[in-house]
CSV table of C-alpha atoms in Angstrom, one decimal:
chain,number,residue,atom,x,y,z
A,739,UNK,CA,-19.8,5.7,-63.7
A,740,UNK,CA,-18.2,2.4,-62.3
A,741,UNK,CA,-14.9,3.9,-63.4
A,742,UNK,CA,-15.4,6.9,-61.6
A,743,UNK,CA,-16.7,4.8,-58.4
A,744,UNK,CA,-13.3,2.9,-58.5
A,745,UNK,CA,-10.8,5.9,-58.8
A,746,UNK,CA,-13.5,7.4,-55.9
A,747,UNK,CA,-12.5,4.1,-53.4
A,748,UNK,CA,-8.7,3.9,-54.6
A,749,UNK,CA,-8.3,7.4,-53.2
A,750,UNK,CA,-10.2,7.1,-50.4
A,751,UNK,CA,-8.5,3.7,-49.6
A,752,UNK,CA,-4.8,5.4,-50.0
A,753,UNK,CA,-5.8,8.4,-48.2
A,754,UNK,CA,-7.2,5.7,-45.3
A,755,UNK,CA,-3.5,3.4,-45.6
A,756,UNK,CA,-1.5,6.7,-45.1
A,757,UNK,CA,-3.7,8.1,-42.0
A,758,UNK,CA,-3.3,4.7,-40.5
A,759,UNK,CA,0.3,4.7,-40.9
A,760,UNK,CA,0.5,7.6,-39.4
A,761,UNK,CA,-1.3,6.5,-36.7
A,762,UNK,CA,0.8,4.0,-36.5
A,763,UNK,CA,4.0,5.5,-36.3
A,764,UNK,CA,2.8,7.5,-33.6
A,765,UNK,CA,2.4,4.2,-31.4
A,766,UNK,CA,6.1,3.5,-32.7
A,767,UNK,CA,7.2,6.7,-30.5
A,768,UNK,CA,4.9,6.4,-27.6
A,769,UNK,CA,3.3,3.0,-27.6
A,770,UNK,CA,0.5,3.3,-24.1
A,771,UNK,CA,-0.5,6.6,-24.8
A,772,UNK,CA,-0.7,6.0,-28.9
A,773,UNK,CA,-2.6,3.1,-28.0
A,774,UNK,CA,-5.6,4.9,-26.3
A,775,UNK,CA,-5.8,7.5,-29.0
A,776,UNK,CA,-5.9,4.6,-31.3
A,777,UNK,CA,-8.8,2.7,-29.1
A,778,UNK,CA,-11.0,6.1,-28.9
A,779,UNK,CA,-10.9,6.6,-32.7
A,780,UNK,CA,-12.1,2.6,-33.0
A,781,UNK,CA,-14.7,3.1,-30.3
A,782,UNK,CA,-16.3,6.0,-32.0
A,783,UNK,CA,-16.2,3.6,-35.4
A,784,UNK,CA,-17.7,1.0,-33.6
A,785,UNK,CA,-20.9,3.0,-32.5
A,786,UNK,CA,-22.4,3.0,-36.2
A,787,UNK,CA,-22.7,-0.5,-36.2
A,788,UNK,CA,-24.0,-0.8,-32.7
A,789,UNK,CA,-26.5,2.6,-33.0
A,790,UNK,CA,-27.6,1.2,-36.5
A,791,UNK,CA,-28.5,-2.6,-35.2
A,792,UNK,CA,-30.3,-1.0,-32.4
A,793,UNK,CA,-32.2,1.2,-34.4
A,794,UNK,CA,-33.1,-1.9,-36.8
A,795,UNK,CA,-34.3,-4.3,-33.6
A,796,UNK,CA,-36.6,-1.1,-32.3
A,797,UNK,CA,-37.8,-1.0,-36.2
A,798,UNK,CA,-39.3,-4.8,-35.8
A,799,UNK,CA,-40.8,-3.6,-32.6
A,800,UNK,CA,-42.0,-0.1,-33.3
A,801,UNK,CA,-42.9,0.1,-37.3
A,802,UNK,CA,-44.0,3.6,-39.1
A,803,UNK,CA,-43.3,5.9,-42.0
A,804,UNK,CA,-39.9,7.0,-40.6
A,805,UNK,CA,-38.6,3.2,-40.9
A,806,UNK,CA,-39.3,3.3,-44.8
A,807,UNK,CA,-36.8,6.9,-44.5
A,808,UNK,CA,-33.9,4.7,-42.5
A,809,UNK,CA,-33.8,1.3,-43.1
A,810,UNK,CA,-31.5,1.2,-46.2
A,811,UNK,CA,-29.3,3.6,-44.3
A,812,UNK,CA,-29.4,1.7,-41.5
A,813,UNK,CA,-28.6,-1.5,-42.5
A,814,UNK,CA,-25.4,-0.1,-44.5
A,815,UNK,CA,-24.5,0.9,-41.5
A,816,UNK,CA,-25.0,-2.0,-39.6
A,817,UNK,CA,-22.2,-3.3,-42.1
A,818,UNK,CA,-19.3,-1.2,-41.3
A,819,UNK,CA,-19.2,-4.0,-38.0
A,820,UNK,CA,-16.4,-6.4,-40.2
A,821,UNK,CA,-14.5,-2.6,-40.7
A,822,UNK,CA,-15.0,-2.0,-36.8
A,823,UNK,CA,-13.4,-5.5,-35.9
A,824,UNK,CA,-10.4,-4.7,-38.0
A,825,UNK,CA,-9.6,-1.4,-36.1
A,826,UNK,CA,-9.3,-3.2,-33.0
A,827,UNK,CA,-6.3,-5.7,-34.4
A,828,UNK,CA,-3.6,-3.4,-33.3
A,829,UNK,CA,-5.6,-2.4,-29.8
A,830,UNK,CA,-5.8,-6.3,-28.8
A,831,UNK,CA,-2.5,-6.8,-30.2
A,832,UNK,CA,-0.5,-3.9,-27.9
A,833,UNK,CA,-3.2,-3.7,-25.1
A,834,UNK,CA,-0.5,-4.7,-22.8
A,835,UNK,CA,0.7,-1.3,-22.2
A,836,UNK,CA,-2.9,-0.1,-21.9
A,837,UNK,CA,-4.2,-2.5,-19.3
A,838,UNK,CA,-1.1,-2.6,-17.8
A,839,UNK,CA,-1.4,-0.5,-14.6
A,840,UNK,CA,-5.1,-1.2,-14.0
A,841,UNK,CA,-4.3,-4.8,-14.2
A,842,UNK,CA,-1.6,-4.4,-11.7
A,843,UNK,CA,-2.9,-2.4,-9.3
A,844,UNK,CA,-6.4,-4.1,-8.9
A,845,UNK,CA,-7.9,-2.6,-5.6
A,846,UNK,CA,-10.1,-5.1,-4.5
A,847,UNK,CA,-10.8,-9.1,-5.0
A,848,UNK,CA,-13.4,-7.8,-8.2
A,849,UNK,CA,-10.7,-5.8,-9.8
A,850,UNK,CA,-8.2,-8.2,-10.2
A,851,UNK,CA,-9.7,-10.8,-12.1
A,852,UNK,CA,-12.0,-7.9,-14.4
A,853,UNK,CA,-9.5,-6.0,-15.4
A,854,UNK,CA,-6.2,-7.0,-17.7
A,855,UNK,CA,-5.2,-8.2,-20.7
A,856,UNK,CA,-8.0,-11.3,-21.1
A,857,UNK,CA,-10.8,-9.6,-20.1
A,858,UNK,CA,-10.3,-6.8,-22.6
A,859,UNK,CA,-9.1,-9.3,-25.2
A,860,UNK,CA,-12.1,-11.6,-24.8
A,861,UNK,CA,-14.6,-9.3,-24.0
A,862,UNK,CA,-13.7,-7.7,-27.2
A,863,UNK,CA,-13.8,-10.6,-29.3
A,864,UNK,CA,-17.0,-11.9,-27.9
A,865,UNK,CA,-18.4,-8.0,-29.1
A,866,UNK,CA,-18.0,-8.7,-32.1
A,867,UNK,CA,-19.2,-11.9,-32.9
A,868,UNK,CA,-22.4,-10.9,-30.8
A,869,UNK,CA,-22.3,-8.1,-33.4
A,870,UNK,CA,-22.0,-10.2,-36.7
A,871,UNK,CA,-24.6,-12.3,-35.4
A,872,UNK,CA,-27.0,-9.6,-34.4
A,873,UNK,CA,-26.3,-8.0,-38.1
A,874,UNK,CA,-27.5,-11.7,-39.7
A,875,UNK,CA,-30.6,-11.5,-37.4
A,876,UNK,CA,-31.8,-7.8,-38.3
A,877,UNK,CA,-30.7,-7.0,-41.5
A,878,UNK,CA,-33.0,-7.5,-44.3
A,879,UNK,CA,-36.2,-7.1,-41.5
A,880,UNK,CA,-36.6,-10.8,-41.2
A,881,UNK,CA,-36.0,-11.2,-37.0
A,882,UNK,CA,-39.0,-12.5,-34.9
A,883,UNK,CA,-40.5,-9.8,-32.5
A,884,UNK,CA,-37.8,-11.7,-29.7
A,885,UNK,CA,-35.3,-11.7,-31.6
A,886,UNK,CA,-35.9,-7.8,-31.6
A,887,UNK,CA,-36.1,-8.0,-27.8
A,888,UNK,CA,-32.8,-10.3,-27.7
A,889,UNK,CA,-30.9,-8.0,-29.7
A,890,UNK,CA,-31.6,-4.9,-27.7
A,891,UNK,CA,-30.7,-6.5,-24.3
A,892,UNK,CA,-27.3,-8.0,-25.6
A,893,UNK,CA,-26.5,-4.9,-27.6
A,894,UNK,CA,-27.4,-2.4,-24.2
A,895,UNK,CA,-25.9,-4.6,-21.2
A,896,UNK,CA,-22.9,-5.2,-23.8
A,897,UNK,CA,-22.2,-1.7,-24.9
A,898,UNK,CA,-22.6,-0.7,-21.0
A,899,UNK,CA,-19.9,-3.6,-19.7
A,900,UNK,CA,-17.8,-2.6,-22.7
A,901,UNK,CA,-18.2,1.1,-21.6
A,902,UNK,CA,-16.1,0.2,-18.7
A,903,UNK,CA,-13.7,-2.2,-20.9
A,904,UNK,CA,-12.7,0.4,-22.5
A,905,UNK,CA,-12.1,3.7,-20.9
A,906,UNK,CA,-13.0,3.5,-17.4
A,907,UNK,CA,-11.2,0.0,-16.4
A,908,UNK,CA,-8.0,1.7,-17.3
A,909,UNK,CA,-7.9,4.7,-14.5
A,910,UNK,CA,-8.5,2.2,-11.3
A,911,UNK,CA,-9.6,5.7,-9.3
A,912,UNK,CA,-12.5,6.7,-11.5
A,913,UNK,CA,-15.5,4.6,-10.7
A,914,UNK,CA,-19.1,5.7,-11.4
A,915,UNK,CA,-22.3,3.7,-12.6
A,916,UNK,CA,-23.4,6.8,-14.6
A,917,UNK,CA,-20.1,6.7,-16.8
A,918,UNK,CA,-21.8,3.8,-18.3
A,919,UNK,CA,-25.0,5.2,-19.8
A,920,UNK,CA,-22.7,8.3,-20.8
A,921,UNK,CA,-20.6,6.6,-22.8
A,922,UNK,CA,-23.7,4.3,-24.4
A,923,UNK,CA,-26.0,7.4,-25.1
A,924,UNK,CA,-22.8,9.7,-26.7
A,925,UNK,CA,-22.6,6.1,-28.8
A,926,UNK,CA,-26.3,6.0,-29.8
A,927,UNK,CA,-26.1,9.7,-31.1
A,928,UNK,CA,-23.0,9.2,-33.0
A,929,UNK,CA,-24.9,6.4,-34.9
A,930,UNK,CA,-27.8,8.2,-35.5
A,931,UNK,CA,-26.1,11.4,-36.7
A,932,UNK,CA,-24.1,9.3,-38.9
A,933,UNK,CA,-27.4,7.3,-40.2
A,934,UNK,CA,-29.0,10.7,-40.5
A,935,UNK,CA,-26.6,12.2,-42.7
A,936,UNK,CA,-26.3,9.3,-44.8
A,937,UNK,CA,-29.7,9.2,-45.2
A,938,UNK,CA,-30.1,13.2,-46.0
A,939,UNK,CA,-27.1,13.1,-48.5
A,940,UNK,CA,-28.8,10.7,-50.6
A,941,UNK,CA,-31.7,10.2,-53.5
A,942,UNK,CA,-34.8,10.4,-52.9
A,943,UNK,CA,-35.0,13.3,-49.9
A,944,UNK,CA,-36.8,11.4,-47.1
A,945,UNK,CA,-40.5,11.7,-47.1
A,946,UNK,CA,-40.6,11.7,-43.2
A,947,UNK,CA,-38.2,14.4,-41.7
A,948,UNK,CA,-40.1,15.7,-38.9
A,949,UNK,CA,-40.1,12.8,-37.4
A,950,UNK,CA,-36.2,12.2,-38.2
A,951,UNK,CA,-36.0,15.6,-37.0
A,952,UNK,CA,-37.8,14.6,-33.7
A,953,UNK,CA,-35.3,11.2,-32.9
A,954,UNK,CA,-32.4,13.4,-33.4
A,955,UNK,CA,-34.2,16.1,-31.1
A,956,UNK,CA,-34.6,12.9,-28.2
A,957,UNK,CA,-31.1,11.4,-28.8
A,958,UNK,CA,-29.5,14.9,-27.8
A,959,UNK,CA,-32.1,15.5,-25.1
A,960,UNK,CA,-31.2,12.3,-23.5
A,961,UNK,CA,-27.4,13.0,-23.9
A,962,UNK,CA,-27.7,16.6,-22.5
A,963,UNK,CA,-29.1,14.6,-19.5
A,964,UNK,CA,-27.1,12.2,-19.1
A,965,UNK,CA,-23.4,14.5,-19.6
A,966,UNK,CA,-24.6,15.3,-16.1
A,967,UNK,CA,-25.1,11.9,-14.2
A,968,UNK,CA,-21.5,11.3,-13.6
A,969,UNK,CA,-20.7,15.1,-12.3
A,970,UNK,CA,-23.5,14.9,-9.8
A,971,UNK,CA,-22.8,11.6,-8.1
A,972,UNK,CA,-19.0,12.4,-8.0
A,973,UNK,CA,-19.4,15.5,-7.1
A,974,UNK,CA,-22.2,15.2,-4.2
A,975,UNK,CA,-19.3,13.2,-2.2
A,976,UNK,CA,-20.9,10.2,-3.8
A,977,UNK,CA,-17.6,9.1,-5.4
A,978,UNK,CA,-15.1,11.4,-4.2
A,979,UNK,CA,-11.8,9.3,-5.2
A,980,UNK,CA,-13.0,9.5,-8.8
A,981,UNK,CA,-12.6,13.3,-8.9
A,982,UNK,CA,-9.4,13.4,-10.3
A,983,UNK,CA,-10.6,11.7,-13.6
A,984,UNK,CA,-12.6,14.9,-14.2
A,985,UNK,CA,-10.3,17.4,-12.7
A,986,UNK,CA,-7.8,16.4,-15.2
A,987,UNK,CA,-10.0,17.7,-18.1
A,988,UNK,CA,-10.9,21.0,-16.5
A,989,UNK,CA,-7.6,22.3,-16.5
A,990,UNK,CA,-6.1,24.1,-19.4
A,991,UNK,CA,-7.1,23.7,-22.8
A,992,UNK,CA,-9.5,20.9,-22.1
A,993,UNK,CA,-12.0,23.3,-20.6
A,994,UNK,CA,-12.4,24.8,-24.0
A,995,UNK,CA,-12.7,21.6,-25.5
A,996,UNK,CA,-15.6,20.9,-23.2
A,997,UNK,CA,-17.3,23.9,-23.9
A,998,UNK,CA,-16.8,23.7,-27.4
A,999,UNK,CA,-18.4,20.3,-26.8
A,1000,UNK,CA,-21.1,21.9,-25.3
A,1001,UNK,CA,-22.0,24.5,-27.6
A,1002,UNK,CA,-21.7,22.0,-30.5
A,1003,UNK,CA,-24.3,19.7,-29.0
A,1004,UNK,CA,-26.6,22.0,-27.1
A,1005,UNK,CA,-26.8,24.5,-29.8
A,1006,UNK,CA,-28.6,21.8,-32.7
A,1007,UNK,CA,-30.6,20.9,-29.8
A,1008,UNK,CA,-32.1,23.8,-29.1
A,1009,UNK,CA,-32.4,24.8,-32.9
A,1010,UNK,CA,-34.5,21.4,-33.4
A,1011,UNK,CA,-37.2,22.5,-30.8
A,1012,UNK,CA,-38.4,25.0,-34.1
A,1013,UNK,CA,-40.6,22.7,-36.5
A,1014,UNK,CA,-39.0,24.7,-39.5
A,1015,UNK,CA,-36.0,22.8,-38.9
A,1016,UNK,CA,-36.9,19.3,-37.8
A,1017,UNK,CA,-38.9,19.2,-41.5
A,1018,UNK,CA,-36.2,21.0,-43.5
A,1019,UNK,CA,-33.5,18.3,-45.1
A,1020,UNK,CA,-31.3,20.6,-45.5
A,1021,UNK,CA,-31.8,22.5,-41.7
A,1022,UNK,CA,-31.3,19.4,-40.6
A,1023,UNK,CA,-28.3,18.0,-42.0
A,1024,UNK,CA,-27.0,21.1,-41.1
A,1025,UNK,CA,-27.3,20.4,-37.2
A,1026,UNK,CA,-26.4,17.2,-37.3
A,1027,UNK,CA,-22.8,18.2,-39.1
A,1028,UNK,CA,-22.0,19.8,-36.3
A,1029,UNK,CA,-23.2,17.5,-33.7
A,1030,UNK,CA,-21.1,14.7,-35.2
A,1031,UNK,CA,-18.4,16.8,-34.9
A,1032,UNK,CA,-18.9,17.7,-31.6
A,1033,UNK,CA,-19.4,14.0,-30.8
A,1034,UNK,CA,-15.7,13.4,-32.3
A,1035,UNK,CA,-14.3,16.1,-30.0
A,1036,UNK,CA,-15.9,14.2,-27.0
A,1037,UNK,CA,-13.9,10.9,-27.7
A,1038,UNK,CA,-10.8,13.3,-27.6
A,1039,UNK,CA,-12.2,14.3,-23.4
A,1040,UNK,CA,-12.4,11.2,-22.9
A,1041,UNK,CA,-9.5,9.0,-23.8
A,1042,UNK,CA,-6.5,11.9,-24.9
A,1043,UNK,CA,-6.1,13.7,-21.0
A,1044,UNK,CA,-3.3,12.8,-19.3
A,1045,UNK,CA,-1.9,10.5,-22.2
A,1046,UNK,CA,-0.1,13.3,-24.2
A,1047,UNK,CA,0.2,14.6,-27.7
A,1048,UNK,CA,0.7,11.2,-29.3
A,1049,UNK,CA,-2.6,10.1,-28.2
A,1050,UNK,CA,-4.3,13.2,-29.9
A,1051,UNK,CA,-2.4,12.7,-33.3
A,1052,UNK,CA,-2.9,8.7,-33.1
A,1053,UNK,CA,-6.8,9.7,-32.6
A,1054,UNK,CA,-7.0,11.8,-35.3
A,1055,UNK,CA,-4.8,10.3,-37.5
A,1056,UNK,CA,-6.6,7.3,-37.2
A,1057,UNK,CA,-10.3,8.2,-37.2
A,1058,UNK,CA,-9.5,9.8,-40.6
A,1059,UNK,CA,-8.4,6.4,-41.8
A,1060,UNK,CA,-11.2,4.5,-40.7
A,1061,UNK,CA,-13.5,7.8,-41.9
A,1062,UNK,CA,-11.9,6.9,-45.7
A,1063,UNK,CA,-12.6,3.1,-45.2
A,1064,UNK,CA,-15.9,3.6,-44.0
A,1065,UNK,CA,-17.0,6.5,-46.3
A,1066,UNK,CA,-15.6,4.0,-49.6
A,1067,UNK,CA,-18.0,1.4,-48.0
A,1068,UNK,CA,-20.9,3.6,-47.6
A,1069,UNK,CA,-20.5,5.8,-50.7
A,1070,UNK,CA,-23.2,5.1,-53.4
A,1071,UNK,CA,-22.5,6.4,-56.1
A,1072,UNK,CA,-24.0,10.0,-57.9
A,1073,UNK,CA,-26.9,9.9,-55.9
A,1074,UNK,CA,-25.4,11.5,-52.9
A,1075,UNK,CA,-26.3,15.1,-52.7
A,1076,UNK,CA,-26.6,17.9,-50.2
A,1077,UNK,CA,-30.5,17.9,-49.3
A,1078,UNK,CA,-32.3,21.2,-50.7
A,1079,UNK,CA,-34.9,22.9,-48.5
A,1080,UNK,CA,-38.2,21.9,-49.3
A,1081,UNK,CA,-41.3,21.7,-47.2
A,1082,UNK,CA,-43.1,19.6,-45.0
A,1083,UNK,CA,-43.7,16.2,-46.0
């Protein structure tokens, strides 16, 4: 067995080195727009750990049956942070071309010293190590009740200012406090689907679906919701100079990629209002599948419009490197199965 677990990582670890190269040599034609493909393919990586150390601080405050289900897949997750800070060596190391317009064309005395090269290079850095040290707190299940607390106010405030480190300190014109708590929610839900399917592919079935069933029900409830904060304060006149930011990604193909978005996350929404498939392993891993994928396609709106074709192939080419890394880290072994109907615990 541990022979065929190290033929298992040396191909998924080769397949990983030549997406990344790829990925690479796309930044090699078109560096700035490479760059953000890059970035939105990290960012999405990064949201395991950060959805997965969230979800262990609310288990030290709120304890039940469904912890028992998620722990073990949520502190694996919680790992994949070291994996995360890797990605971002080659962001930190050309960010340059990405901050470089926001950085010079700062439109007021808060813009110019937020927004540049440092701030996104130390911002980044301190993420990180707030991460690793979160990870030493909750994994294991041996934080204090504050700690708990701690954890969830650092991880929220800092996934909301890195939000805007990110993605929207880079177009100068778009500015909306909703963006924000978009971009943290779409995070949360990629961690959980991720958790979710870990935890469903994997020996013994959980005893506690329902109530898996209902989280996954609430995360996309609460990202349905908040998809449509942004829109309505921009669009009310509210924040009419950031217009443009969306009116880029209704034109042409991107308004199919939105409503493919849609469909793809209101669809196993509304399918996990029925109780037959919140209980149902095998219902549920198959709306979460699509979810994540859906999830994937919404990093593309985000970060790809305006930036070209080598931002779409960096994305993709590198998100299937860092899926190999991260699927060679999580993988355990035989025990991974797809989850057979079965009913109610």
């Amino acid at each position: 067995m541990r022979f065929v677990e190290l033929v298992r990582g040396i191909g998924l670890g080769s397949a990983g080195f030549a997406f990344l190269l790829a990925a690479l040599l796309c930044v090699v034609v078109d560096a700035p727009a490479a760059l953000m493909g890059w970035l939105a393919a990290a960012v999405f990586l990064q949201a395991i750990p950060l959805g997965a150390l969230m979800l262990l601080a609310v288990m030290r405050l709120v304890h039940g049956g469904w912890e028992a289900d998620l722990r073990s897949a949520s502190e694996s997750a919680a790992g994949v942070w070291f994996i995360s800070a890797l990605t971002f060596i080659p962001v930190l190391v050309g960010c340059g071309p990405i901050c470089g317009e926001a950085s010079l064309f700062g439109q007021s005395e808060f813009d110019n010293p937020w927004l540049g090269v440092v701030p996104f290079v130390t911002g980044t850095i301190l993420w990180f190590v707030a991460l690793a040290a979160i990870a030493r707190s909750q994994v294991g299940g041996r934080s204090s009740r504050r700690a708990a607390v701690l954890s969830l106010i650092v991880l929220t405030l800092g996934g909301s200012l890195l939000a805007v480190d990110w993605f929207m300190s880079l177009d100068v014109e778009f500015q909306t406090s909703g963006y924000t708590l978009q971009v943290l929610l779409l995070e949360i839900c990629v961690a959980y689907l991720a958790i979710l399917l870990l935890r469903l592919t994997h020996r013994p079935a959980p005893r506690h679906t329902g109530a898996l069933g209902a989280v996954l029900l609430i995360c996309l409830t609460l990202w349905f919701l908040f998809q449509f904060l942004p829109h309505l304060l921009i669009w009310a006149d509210v924040l009419p100079h950031s217009a443009g930011w969306y009116a880029v990604r209704a034109e042409g193909a991107w308004i199919w990629v939105l409503a493919v978005i849609g469909v793809l996350g209101i669809v196993p929404m509304l399918a996990l209002l029925l109780p037959q498939v919140r209980r149902s392993p095998r219902a549920l891993a198959m709306a979460a599948f699509p979810a994540l994928f859906g999830k994937c396609l919404e990093f593309v709106w985000f970060a790809v419009p305006g930036n070209g074709l080598p931002a779409l192939l960096a994305y993709l080419f590198a998100l299937c490197g860092f899926g190999c890394f991260a699927a060679s880290y999580l993988a355990p072994g035989s025990s991974w199965y797809l989850p057979k109907a079965r009913a109610a615990a």
